[in-house]
Tab-separated table of N, CA and C in Angstrom:
chain	number	residue	atom	x	y	z
A	238	MET	N	19.504	29.166	-44.978
A	238	MET	CA	20.186	28.843	-43.747
A	238	MET	C	20.912	27.524	-43.947
A	239	ASN	N	22.132	27.494	-43.558
A	239	ASN	CA	22.969	26.319	-43.745
A	239	ASN	C	22.953	25.455	-42.490
A	240	VAL	N	22.565	24.176	-42.613
A	240	VAL	CA	22.563	23.236	-41.486
A	240	VAL	C	23.841	22.434	-41.554
A	241	PRO	N	24.602	22.415	-40.469
A	241	PRO	CA	25.853	21.659	-40.516
A	241	PRO	C	25.578	20.187	-40.758
A	242	ASN	N	26.457	19.534	-41.460
A	242	ASN	CA	26.316	18.108	-41.747
A	242	ASN	C	26.565	17.299	-40.477
A	243	ARG	N	25.711	16.318	-40.270
A	243	ARG	CA	25.864	15.429	-39.119
A	243	ARG	C	26.541	14.161	-39.597
A	244	SER	N	27.357	13.624	-38.764
A	244	SER	CA	28.027	12.389	-39.141
A	244	SER	C	27.100	11.203	-38.898
A	245	LYS	N	27.414	10.113	-39.545
A	245	LYS	CA	26.634	8.891	-39.334
A	245	LYS	C	26.743	8.435	-37.888
A	246	GLU	N	27.882	8.669	-37.266
A	246	GLU	CA	28.052	8.280	-35.854
A	246	GLU	C	27.125	9.075	-34.954
A	247	GLN	N	26.959	10.373	-35.236
A	247	GLN	CA	26.058	11.200	-34.436
A	247	GLN	C	24.616	10.721	-34.598
A	248	ASP	N	24.225	10.404	-35.826
A	248	ASP	CA	22.876	9.898	-36.072
A	248	ASP	C	22.660	8.569	-35.346
A	249	ALA	N	23.634	7.694	-35.407
A	249	ALA	CA	23.521	6.391	-34.751
A	249	ALA	C	23.433	6.562	-33.236
A	250	GLN	N	24.229	7.484	-32.683
A	250	GLN	CA	24.201	7.718	-31.237
A	250	GLN	C	22.844	8.272	-30.809
A	251	GLU	N	22.286	9.187	-31.587
A	251	GLU	CA	20.982	9.758	-31.276
A	251	GLU	C	19.894	8.683	-31.307
A	252	ALA	N	19.941	7.797	-32.294
A	252	ALA	CA	18.971	6.701	-32.386
A	252	ALA	C	19.105	5.774	-31.184
A	253	LEU	N	20.323	5.495	-30.760
A	253	LEU	CA	20.570	4.646	-29.598
A	253	LEU	C	20.020	5.287	-28.333
A	254	ASP	N	20.238	6.597	-28.162
A	254	ASP	CA	19.725	7.328	-27.006
A	254	ASP	C	18.197	7.280	-26.966
A	255	THR	N	17.558	7.454	-28.119
A	255	THR	CA	16.097	7.414	-28.194
A	255	THR	C	15.571	6.040	-27.803
A	256	ARG	N	16.196	4.969	-28.316
A	256	ARG	CA	15.764	3.604	-27.964
A	256	ARG	C	15.944	3.353	-26.479
A	257	SER	N	17.024	3.836	-25.907
A	257	SER	CA	17.284	3.655	-24.478
A	257	SER	C	16.203	4.323	-23.647
A	258	LYS	N	15.808	5.531	-24.052
A	258	LYS	CA	14.749	6.258	-23.332
A	258	LYS	C	13.420	5.516	-23.444
A	259	LEU	N	13.122	4.989	-24.621
A	259	LEU	CA	11.866	4.269	-24.822
A	259	LEU	C	11.815	2.993	-23.985
A	260	ARG	N	12.955	2.329	-23.812
A	260	ARG	CA	12.982	1.108	-23.000
A	260	ARG	C	12.687	1.407	-21.542
A	261	ARG	N	13.008	2.609	-21.074
A	261	ARG	CA	12.793	2.965	-19.675
A	261	ARG	C	11.360	3.383	-19.375
A	262	LEU	N	10.551	3.655	-20.377
A	262	LEU	CA	9.183	4.118	-20.151
A	262	LEU	C	8.339	3.163	-19.307
A	263	PRO	N	8.322	1.837	-19.579
A	263	PRO	CA	7.515	0.951	-18.724
A	263	PRO	C	7.965	0.980	-17.269
A	264	LEU	N	9.255	1.083	-17.025
A	264	LEU	CA	9.768	1.150	-15.661
A	264	LEU	C	9.302	2.431	-14.985
A	265	ILE	N	9.389	3.545	-15.697
A	265	ILE	CA	8.953	4.826	-15.141
A	265	ILE	C	7.455	4.797	-14.873
A	266	ALA	N	6.669	4.240	-15.783
A	266	ALA	CA	5.222	4.143	-15.588
A	266	ALA	C	4.901	3.269	-14.382
A	267	GLY	N	5.600	2.166	-14.240
A	267	GLY	CA	5.381	1.276	-13.097
A	267	GLY	C	5.708	1.957	-11.789
A	268	MET	N	6.811	2.698	-11.763
A	268	MET	CA	7.183	3.408	-10.541
A	268	MET	C	6.159	4.484	-10.214
A	269	SER	N	5.585	5.114	-11.217
A	269	SER	CA	4.556	6.127	-10.995
A	269	SER	C	3.312	5.510	-10.372
A	270	VAL	N	2.931	4.335	-10.843
A	270	VAL	CA	1.758	3.659	-10.283
A	270	VAL	C	2.024	3.264	-8.834
A	271	ILE	N	3.225	2.762	-8.540
A	271	ILE	CA	3.570	2.407	-7.166
A	271	ILE	C	3.555	3.648	-6.291
A	272	ALA	N	4.042	4.758	-6.803
A	272	ALA	CA	4.018	6.008	-6.042
A	272	ALA	C	2.582	6.407	-5.729
A	273	CYS	N	1.691	6.278	-6.713
A	273	CYS	CA	0.278	6.607	-6.483
A	273	CYS	C	-0.327	5.692	-5.424
A	274	ALA	N	0.023	4.421	-5.463
A	274	ALA	CA	-0.491	3.483	-4.472
A	274	ALA	C	-0.009	3.875	-3.083
A	275	GLY	N	1.242	4.271	-2.976
A	275	GLY	CA	1.773	4.707	-1.690
A	275	GLY	C	1.056	5.931	-1.176
A	276	VAL	N	0.756	6.866	-2.067
A	276	VAL	CA	0.033	8.080	-1.670
A	276	VAL	C	-1.353	7.717	-1.163
A	277	VAL	N	-2.039	6.835	-1.874
A	277	VAL	CA	-3.385	6.421	-1.450
A	277	VAL	C	-3.333	5.768	-0.074
A	278	LEU	N	-2.392	4.854	0.135
A	278	LEU	CA	-2.266	4.182	1.421
A	278	LEU	C	-1.916	5.173	2.521
A	279	ALA	N	-1.037	6.113	2.224
A	279	ALA	CA	-0.640	7.102	3.217
A	279	ALA	C	-1.811	7.994	3.607
A	280	VAL	N	-2.548	8.493	2.639
A	280	VAL	CA	-3.691	9.355	2.921
A	280	VAL	C	-4.733	8.601	3.721
A	281	LEU	N	-4.953	7.364	3.336
A	281	LEU	CA	-5.955	6.544	4.004
A	281	LEU	C	-5.627	6.324	5.468
A	282	LEU	N	-4.371	6.001	5.737
A	282	LEU	CA	-4.011	5.608	7.092
A	282	LEU	C	-3.364	6.704	7.926
A	283	THR	N	-3.057	7.851	7.364
A	283	THR	CA	-2.371	8.912	8.094
A	283	THR	C	-3.176	9.396	9.288
A	284	HIS	N	-4.457	9.565	9.124
A	284	HIS	CA	-5.249	10.109	10.223
A	284	HIS	C	-5.446	9.107	11.358
A	285	VAL	N	-5.080	7.857	11.173
A	285	VAL	CA	-5.270	6.841	12.205
A	285	VAL	C	-4.477	7.185	13.459
A	286	GLN	N	-3.245	7.667	13.297
A	286	GLN	CA	-2.418	7.962	14.460
A	286	GLN	C	-3.061	9.047	15.309
A	287	LYS	N	-3.700	10.019	14.692
A	287	LYS	CA	-4.317	11.103	15.438
A	287	LYS	C	-5.498	10.610	16.262
A	288	THR	N	-6.241	9.655	15.729
A	288	THR	CA	-7.427	9.171	16.419
A	288	THR	C	-7.148	7.945	17.271
A	289	ALA	N	-5.988	7.314	17.110
A	289	ALA	CA	-5.546	6.135	17.851
A	289	ALA	C	-6.460	4.942	17.626
A	290	LEU	N	-7.755	5.076	17.814
A	290	LEU	CA	-8.649	3.951	17.616
A	290	LEU	C	-9.997	4.501	17.187
A	291	VAL	N	-10.426	4.165	15.983
A	291	VAL	CA	-11.723	4.595	15.484
A	291	VAL	C	-12.428	3.361	14.978
A	292	GLN	N	-13.554	3.041	15.589
A	292	GLN	CA	-14.335	1.909	15.125
A	292	GLN	C	-15.794	2.306	15.054
A	293	ALA	N	-16.482	1.713	14.119
A	293	ALA	CA	-17.907	1.948	13.995
A	293	ALA	C	-18.618	1.340	15.204
A	294	PRO	N	-19.800	1.847	15.541
A	294	PRO	CA	-20.541	1.273	16.661
A	294	PRO	C	-20.757	-0.224	16.461
A	295	ALA	N	-20.691	-0.974	17.549
A	295	ALA	CA	-20.796	-2.425	17.475
A	295	ALA	C	-22.252	-2.870	17.427
A	296	PRO	N	-22.685	-3.415	16.283
A	296	PRO	CA	-24.028	-3.980	16.254
A	296	PRO	C	-24.048	-5.273	17.070
A	297	ALA	N	-25.238	-5.639	17.542
A	297	ALA	CA	-25.369	-6.815	18.404
A	297	ALA	C	-24.857	-8.077	17.724
A	298	ASP	N	-25.028	-8.181	16.414
A	298	ASP	CA	-24.599	-9.385	15.711
A	298	ASP	C	-23.257	-9.200	15.014
A	299	GLY	N	-22.488	-8.196	15.394
A	299	GLY	CA	-21.210	-7.927	14.748
A	299	GLY	C	-20.179	-8.998	15.028
A	300	ALA	N	-19.218	-9.080	14.161
A	300	ALA	CA	-18.147	-10.064	14.275
A	300	ALA	C	-16.948	-9.460	14.990
A	301	SER	N	-16.088	-10.338	15.456
A	301	SER	CA	-14.823	-9.938	16.052
A	301	SER	C	-13.714	-10.515	15.161
A	302	ILE	N	-12.958	-9.635	14.506
A	302	ILE	CA	-11.916	-10.046	13.571
A	302	ILE	C	-10.557	-9.748	14.193
A	303	THR	N	-9.754	-10.787	14.373
A	303	THR	CA	-8.396	-10.610	14.895
A	303	THR	C	-7.416	-10.804	13.752
A	304	ILE	N	-6.564	-9.792	13.565
A	304	ILE	CA	-5.526	-9.849	12.537
A	304	ILE	C	-4.200	-10.101	13.226
A	305	LYS	N	-3.517	-11.155	12.810
A	305	LYS	CA	-2.174	-11.447	13.305
A	305	LYS	C	-1.209	-11.078	12.186
A	306	LEU	N	-0.411	-10.041	12.441
A	306	LEU	CA	0.545	-9.536	11.462
A	306	LEU	C	1.938	-9.992	11.854
A	307	SER	N	2.582	-10.753	10.987
A	307	SER	CA	3.936	-11.261	11.228
A	307	SER	C	4.930	-10.542	10.333
A	308	GLY	N	6.190	-10.582	10.732
A	308	GLY	CA	7.249	-10.034	9.901
A	308	GLY	C	7.484	-8.551	10.060
A	309	VAL	N	6.975	-7.959	11.149
A	309	VAL	CA	7.211	-6.541	11.396
A	309	VAL	C	8.682	-6.376	11.804
A	310	ALA	N	9.359	-5.423	11.204
A	310	ALA	CA	10.792	-5.221	11.441
A	310	ALA	C	11.025	-4.432	12.728
A	311	GLY	N	11.033	-5.124	13.846
A	311	GLY	CA	11.396	-4.495	15.118
A	311	GLY	C	10.242	-3.887	15.886
A	312	ASN	N	10.628	-3.208	16.970
A	312	ASN	CA	9.658	-2.621	17.901
A	312	ASN	C	9.526	-1.117	17.738
A	313	LYS	N	10.148	-0.559	16.748
A	313	LYS	CA	10.163	0.883	16.571
A	313	LYS	C	8.906	1.362	15.858
A	314	GLY	N	8.280	2.407	16.362
A	314	GLY	CA	7.133	3.016	15.693
A	314	GLY	C	5.808	2.334	15.988
A	315	MET	N	4.890	2.512	15.054
A	315	MET	CA	3.518	2.022	15.195
A	315	MET	C	3.119	1.223	13.950
A	316	VAL	N	2.119	0.364	14.130
A	316	VAL	CA	1.491	-0.319	13.001
A	316	VAL	C	0.092	0.274	12.870
A	317	MET	N	-0.220	0.758	11.683
A	317	MET	CA	-1.532	1.343	11.409
A	317	MET	C	-2.320	0.379	10.539
A	318	ALA	N	-3.566	0.155	10.904
A	318	ALA	CA	-4.384	-0.844	10.210
A	318	ALA	C	-5.766	-0.288	9.892
A	319	ALA	N	-6.322	-0.761	8.777
A	319	ALA	CA	-7.675	-0.388	8.373
A	319	ALA	C	-8.375	-1.620	7.821
A	320	LEU	N	-9.641	-1.765	8.165
A	320	LEU	CA	-10.486	-2.852	7.672
A	320	LEU	C	-11.570	-2.193	6.827
A	321	CYS	N	-11.607	-2.521	5.533
A	321	CYS	CA	-12.444	-1.792	4.576
A	321	CYS	C	-13.392	-2.713	3.824
A	322	ASP	N	-14.585	-2.209	3.535
A	322	ASP	CA	-15.468	-2.920	2.614
A	322	ASP	C	-15.145	-2.422	1.199
A	323	LYS	N	-15.819	-2.956	0.201
A	323	LYS	CA	-15.480	-2.612	-1.186
A	323	LYS	C	-15.651	-1.114	-1.459
A	324	ALA	N	-16.687	-0.512	-0.900
A	324	ALA	CA	-16.958	0.903	-1.154
A	324	ALA	C	-15.894	1.816	-0.546
A	325	THR	N	-15.214	1.368	0.520
A	325	THR	CA	-14.245	2.228	1.202
A	325	THR	C	-12.801	1.787	0.997
A	326	PHE	N	-12.565	0.721	0.233
A	326	PHE	CA	-11.211	0.221	0.007
A	326	PHE	C	-10.369	1.296	-0.667
A	327	LEU	N	-9.174	1.544	-0.137
A	327	LEU	CA	-8.246	2.582	-0.587
A	327	LEU	C	-8.819	3.979	-0.407
A	328	LYS	N	-9.793	4.090	0.482
A	328	LYS	CA	-10.383	5.386	0.854
A	328	LYS	C	-10.415	5.424	2.372
A	329	ARG	N	-11.354	6.132	2.944
A	329	ARG	CA	-11.500	6.192	4.402
A	329	ARG	C	-12.329	4.988	4.858
A	330	CYS	N	-11.688	4.084	5.575
A	330	CYS	CA	-12.314	2.823	5.985
A	330	CYS	C	-13.077	2.985	7.304
A	331	PRO	N	-14.117	2.181	7.509
A	331	PRO	CA	-14.923	2.318	8.732
A	331	PRO	C	-14.249	1.790	9.995
A	332	TYR	N	-13.270	0.917	9.871
A	332	TYR	CA	-12.612	0.340	11.045
A	332	TYR	C	-11.107	0.604	10.939
A	333	MET	N	-10.551	1.314	11.944
A	333	MET	CA	-9.123	1.657	11.911
A	333	MET	C	-8.524	1.547	13.301
A	334	GLN	N	-7.239	1.180	13.341
A	334	GLN	CA	-6.529	1.049	14.619
A	334	GLN	C	-5.059	1.383	14.442
A	335	THR	N	-4.434	1.767	15.552
A	335	THR	CA	-2.989	1.960	15.616
A	335	THR	C	-2.498	1.251	16.864
A	336	VAL	N	-1.442	0.450	16.717
A	336	VAL	CA	-0.856	-0.250	17.858
A	336	VAL	C	0.659	-0.127	17.795
A	337	ALA	N	1.314	-0.332	18.939
A	337	ALA	CA	2.776	-0.305	18.991
A	337	ALA	C	3.335	-1.446	18.150
A	338	ALA	N	4.429	-1.167	17.475
A	338	ALA	CA	5.068	-2.176	16.627
A	338	ALA	C	5.795	-3.216	17.468
A	339	SER	N	5.770	-4.436	16.996
A	339	SER	CA	6.555	-5.547	17.534
A	339	SER	C	6.648	-6.571	16.403
A	340	PRO	N	7.575	-7.528	16.488
A	340	PRO	CA	7.728	-8.478	15.376
A	340	PRO	C	6.448	-9.203	14.986
A	341	VAL	N	5.584	-9.471	15.951
A	341	VAL	CA	4.262	-10.044	15.673
A	341	VAL	C	3.238	-9.142	16.355
A	342	VAL	N	2.284	-8.642	15.575
A	342	VAL	CA	1.275	-7.711	16.083
A	342	VAL	C	-0.089	-8.365	15.980
A	343	SER	N	-0.904	-8.171	16.997
A	343	SER	CA	-2.277	-8.673	16.976
A	343	SER	C	-3.227	-7.491	17.156
A	344	LEU	N	-4.187	-7.373	16.246
A	344	LEU	CA	-5.198	-6.319	16.307
A	344	LEU	C	-6.565	-6.962	16.242
A	345	THR	N	-7.486	-6.497	17.056
A	345	THR	CA	-8.846	-7.042	17.029
A	345	THR	C	-9.836	-5.929	16.721
A	346	PHE	N	-10.648	-6.172	15.714
A	346	PHE	CA	-11.718	-5.258	15.337
A	346	PHE	C	-13.030	-5.888	15.806
A	347	ASP	N	-13.708	-5.243	16.738
A	347	ASP	CA	-14.984	-5.758	17.255
A	347	ASP	C	-16.155	-5.036	16.603
A	348	GLY	N	-17.306	-5.713	16.550
A	348	GLY	CA	-18.524	-5.110	16.026
A	348	GLY	C	-18.521	-4.920	14.523
A	349	VAL	N	-17.809	-5.765	13.808
A	349	VAL	CA	-17.739	-5.653	12.351
A	349	VAL	C	-18.988	-6.286	11.741
A	350	LYS	N	-19.687	-5.514	10.912
A	350	LYS	CA	-20.885	-6.044	10.262
A	350	LYS	C	-20.478	-7.132	9.280
A	351	PRO	N	-21.219	-8.234	9.203
A	351	PRO	CA	-20.898	-9.297	8.244
A	351	PRO	C	-20.848	-8.755	6.814
A	352	GLY	N	-19.954	-9.326	6.029
A	352	GLY	CA	-19.795	-8.908	4.632
A	352	GLY	C	-18.391	-9.206	4.155
A	353	MET	N	-18.031	-8.653	3.014
A	353	MET	CA	-16.694	-8.822	2.450
A	353	MET	C	-15.831	-7.624	2.851
A	354	TYR	N	-14.603	-7.917	3.322
A	354	TYR	CA	-13.683	-6.874	3.776
A	354	TYR	C	-12.271	-7.172	3.286
A	355	ALA	N	-11.444	-6.133	3.275
A	355	ALA	CA	-10.013	-6.260	3.002
A	355	ALA	C	-9.280	-5.453	4.068
A	356	ALA	N	-8.157	-5.984	4.547
A	356	ALA	CA	-7.356	-5.280	5.546
A	356	ALA	C	-6.134	-4.667	4.870
A	357	MET	N	-5.775	-3.452	5.302
A	357	MET	CA	-4.579	-2.758	4.816
A	357	MET	C	-3.797	-2.318	6.047
A	358	LEU	N	-2.491	-2.534	6.049
A	358	LEU	CA	-1.660	-2.173	7.188
A	358	LEU	C	-0.343	-1.584	6.712
A	359	PHE	N	0.269	-0.731	7.554
A	359	PHE	CA	1.637	-0.316	7.282
A	359	PHE	C	2.366	-0.050	8.578
A	360	HIS	N	3.686	-0.213	8.536
A	360	HIS	CA	4.556	-0.032	9.699
A	360	HIS	C	5.123	1.382	9.646
A	361	ASP	N	4.612	2.250	10.496
A	361	ASP	CA	5.079	3.630	10.584
A	361	ASP	C	6.299	3.644	11.503
A	362	GLU	N	7.451	3.264	10.957
A	362	GLU	CA	8.663	3.073	11.750
A	362	GLU	C	9.128	4.339	12.448
A	363	ASN	N	9.017	5.482	11.797
A	363	ASN	CA	9.517	6.714	12.394
A	363	ASN	C	8.444	7.488	13.153
A	364	GLY	N	7.240	6.965	13.229
A	364	GLY	CA	6.179	7.574	14.023
A	364	GLY	C	5.676	8.909	13.507
A	365	ASN	N	5.873	9.197	12.224
A	365	ASN	CA	5.418	10.485	11.695
A	365	ASN	C	3.971	10.457	11.199
A	366	GLY	N	3.315	9.306	11.306
A	366	GLY	CA	1.915	9.200	10.892
A	366	GLY	C	1.714	9.127	9.391
A	367	GLU	N	2.794	8.923	8.644
A	367	GLU	CA	2.708	8.872	7.184
A	367	GLU	C	3.385	7.627	6.649
A	368	PHE	N	2.896	7.156	5.507
A	368	PHE	CA	3.520	6.043	4.803
A	368	PHE	C	4.629	6.643	3.958
A	369	ASP	N	5.879	6.500	4.402
A	369	ASP	CA	7.010	7.150	3.748
A	369	ASP	C	7.424	6.429	2.472
A	370	ARG	N	7.784	7.258	1.466
A	370	ARG	CA	8.203	6.756	0.164
A	370	ARG	C	9.462	7.486	-0.276
A	371	SER	N	10.234	6.846	-1.142
A	371	SER	CA	11.428	7.465	-1.716
A	371	SER	C	10.981	8.510	-2.736
A	372	PRO	N	11.911	9.331	-3.224
A	372	PRO	CA	11.540	10.340	-4.228
A	372	PRO	C	10.884	9.745	-5.484
A	373	ASN	N	11.208	8.494	-5.812
A	373	ASN	CA	10.576	7.882	-6.993
A	373	ASN	C	9.309	7.114	-6.638
A	374	GLY	N	8.850	7.221	-5.384
A	374	GLY	CA	7.574	6.635	-4.985
A	374	GLY	C	7.633	5.241	-4.406
A	375	MET	N	8.816	4.656	-4.298
A	375	MET	CA	8.931	3.304	-3.749
A	375	MET	C	8.742	3.353	-2.230
A	376	PRO	N	8.044	2.369	-1.655
A	376	PRO	CA	7.806	2.366	-0.212
A	376	PRO	C	9.119	2.277	0.583
A	377	LEU	N	9.194	3.078	1.645
A	377	LEU	CA	10.333	3.032	2.557
A	377	LEU	C	9.965	2.337	3.859
A	378	GLU	N	8.674	2.046	4.042
A	378	GLU	CA	8.193	1.379	5.250
A	378	GLU	C	7.392	0.145	4.839
A	379	GLY	N	7.286	-0.798	5.764
A	379	GLY	CA	6.571	-2.030	5.471
A	379	GLY	C	5.085	-1.806	5.280
A	380	TYR	N	4.464	-2.670	4.481
A	380	TYR	CA	3.022	-2.597	4.236
A	380	TYR	C	2.484	-4.013	4.045
A	381	ALA	N	1.175	-4.172	4.158
A	381	ALA	CA	0.562	-5.494	4.005
A	381	ALA	C	-0.917	-5.348	3.661
A	382	PHE	N	-1.425	-6.362	2.966
A	382	PHE	CA	-2.852	-6.458	2.661
A	382	PHE	C	-3.319	-7.852	3.061
A	383	SER	N	-4.597	-7.977	3.392
A	383	SER	CA	-5.149	-9.290	3.728
A	383	SER	C	-4.950	-10.240	2.554
A	384	ARG	N	-4.944	-11.524	2.885
A	384	ARG	CA	-4.673	-12.599	1.933
A	384	ARG	C	-3.280	-12.447	1.311
A	385	ASN	N	-2.433	-11.625	1.956
A	385	ASN	CA	-1.080	-11.352	1.458
A	385	ASN	C	-1.112	-10.950	-0.016
A	386	ALA	N	-2.167	-10.221	-0.373
A	386	ALA	CA	-2.366	-9.794	-1.765
A	386	ALA	C	-1.293	-8.793	-2.175
A	387	LYS	N	-0.878	-8.911	-3.415
A	387	LYS	CA	0.110	-7.993	-3.978
A	387	LYS	C	-0.413	-7.523	-5.333
A	388	GLY	N	-0.326	-6.242	-5.557
A	388	GLY	CA	-0.774	-5.688	-6.828
A	388	GLY	C	0.356	-5.636	-7.834
A	389	ASN	N	0.012	-5.377	-9.071
A	389	ASN	CA	0.994	-5.164	-10.126
A	389	ASN	C	1.108	-3.666	-10.350
A	390	TYR	N	2.268	-3.105	-10.032
A	390	TYR	CA	2.496	-1.667	-10.190
A	390	TYR	C	1.498	-0.840	-9.384
A	391	GLY	N	1.215	-1.259	-8.160
A	391	GLY	CA	0.301	-0.533	-7.290
A	391	GLY	C	-0.349	-1.477	-6.307
A	392	PRO	N	-1.342	-0.990	-5.586
A	392	PRO	CA	-1.987	-1.853	-4.598
A	392	PRO	C	-2.818	-2.941	-5.263
A	393	PRO	N	-3.108	-4.013	-4.525
A	393	PRO	CA	-3.972	-5.051	-5.094
A	393	PRO	C	-5.400	-4.537	-5.213
A	394	SER	N	-6.202	-5.229	-5.979
A	394	SER	CA	-7.621	-4.883	-6.070
A	394	SER	C	-8.321	-5.360	-4.798
A	395	PHE	N	-9.499	-4.854	-4.573
A	395	PHE	CA	-10.289	-5.304	-3.422
A	395	PHE	C	-10.503	-6.812	-3.498
A	396	GLU	N	-10.809	-7.305	-4.683
A	396	GLU	CA	-11.084	-8.730	-4.859
A	396	GLU	C	-9.866	-9.589	-4.492
A	397	GLN	N	-8.670	-9.104	-4.766
A	397	GLN	CA	-7.466	-9.863	-4.439
A	397	GLN	C	-7.244	-9.952	-2.927
A	398	ALA	N	-7.667	-8.946	-2.193
A	398	ALA	CA	-7.415	-8.892	-0.748
A	398	ALA	C	-8.639	-9.255	0.097
A	399	ALA	N	-9.792	-9.391	-0.503
A	399	ALA	CA	-11.046	-9.551	0.245
A	399	ALA	C	-11.183	-10.923	0.908
A	400	PHE	N	-11.855	-10.917	2.057
A	400	PHE	CA	-12.226	-12.141	2.762
A	400	PHE	C	-13.607	-11.912	3.361
A	401	GLU	N	-14.327	-13.006	3.596
A	401	GLU	CA	-15.694	-12.906	4.102
A	401	GLU	C	-15.712	-12.864	5.625
A	402	VAL	N	-16.506	-11.947	6.159
A	402	VAL	CA	-16.696	-11.822	7.600
A	402	VAL	C	-18.116	-12.280	7.918
A	403	LYS	N	-18.202	-13.253	8.828
A	403	LYS	CA	-19.495	-13.741	9.297
A	403	LYS	C	-19.614	-13.419	10.770
A	404	ALA	N	-20.820	-13.470	11.325
A	404	ALA	CA	-21.018	-13.219	12.755
A	404	ALA	C	-20.159	-14.197	13.554
A	405	GLY	N	-19.646	-13.757	14.672
A	405	GLY	CA	-18.785	-14.592	15.500
A	405	GLY	C	-17.356	-14.088	15.471
A	406	LYS	N	-16.428	-14.996	15.746
A	406	LYS	CA	-15.014	-14.633	15.779
A	406	LYS	C	-14.288	-15.237	14.586
A	407	ALA	N	-13.300	-14.492	14.078
A	407	ALA	CA	-12.497	-14.979	12.966
A	407	ALA	C	-11.083	-14.442	13.115
A	408	ALA	N	-10.118	-15.175	12.577
A	408	ALA	CA	-8.715	-14.759	12.619
A	408	ALA	C	-8.180	-14.693	11.192
A	409	VAL	N	-7.331	-13.694	10.945
A	409	VAL	CA	-6.703	-13.505	9.648
A	409	VAL	C	-5.193	-13.342	9.874
A	410	ASP	N	-4.385	-14.125	9.181
A	410	ASP	CA	-2.926	-14.027	9.264
A	410	ASP	C	-2.418	-13.273	8.045
A	411	ILE	N	-1.524	-12.305	8.300
A	411	ILE	CA	-0.981	-11.473	7.224
A	411	ILE	C	0.522	-11.311	7.468
A	412	ASP	N	1.296	-11.251	6.386
A	412	ASP	CA	2.744	-11.031	6.467
A	412	ASP	C	3.095	-9.644	5.958
A	413	MET	N	3.931	-8.936	6.728
A	413	MET	CA	4.403	-7.602	6.340
A	413	MET	C	5.436	-7.735	5.219
A	414	VAL	N	5.419	-6.787	4.280
A	414	VAL	CA	6.351	-6.746	3.157
A	414	VAL	C	7.194	-5.479	3.279
A	415	TYR	N	8.500	-5.628	3.105
A	415	TYR	CA	9.396	-4.452	3.119
A	415	TYR	C	10.095	-4.330	1.796
């Protein structure tokens, strides 16, 4: 079988194309991780809109945690929030709320057992109950974590977002990211 001769230019172009594809791999991998993080956040908080307010029973010595969320883009839609311990972080959290969106939102979780927690929030601008993402997985709606934690190619770890809850009242300030 006779293989046609390839020119040096064709070989050089093919090598260039291969290098270009290899350079894009870290970007594609990073976008995939961000897409996975968006899916986890969406699954976690999607059911919040249906239940409107779900909180664990208030123990007598429970804390009252008020989250002040700043930087919400307008009054459209809802803000969905979850307060999670390490075992439930990025899963189904024991404390969840949904409130109307406004530029500054205040949410109070009562009866929170003392311990380490992380807060996760997102701005459901279109009211569909889902954390919307582009086809490549990039967030289309605002999101936030306690301690303004940011992950690398995905959500932050529990340790990056965690804060200690003690009996009594406490306030946490968080900024929305778009």
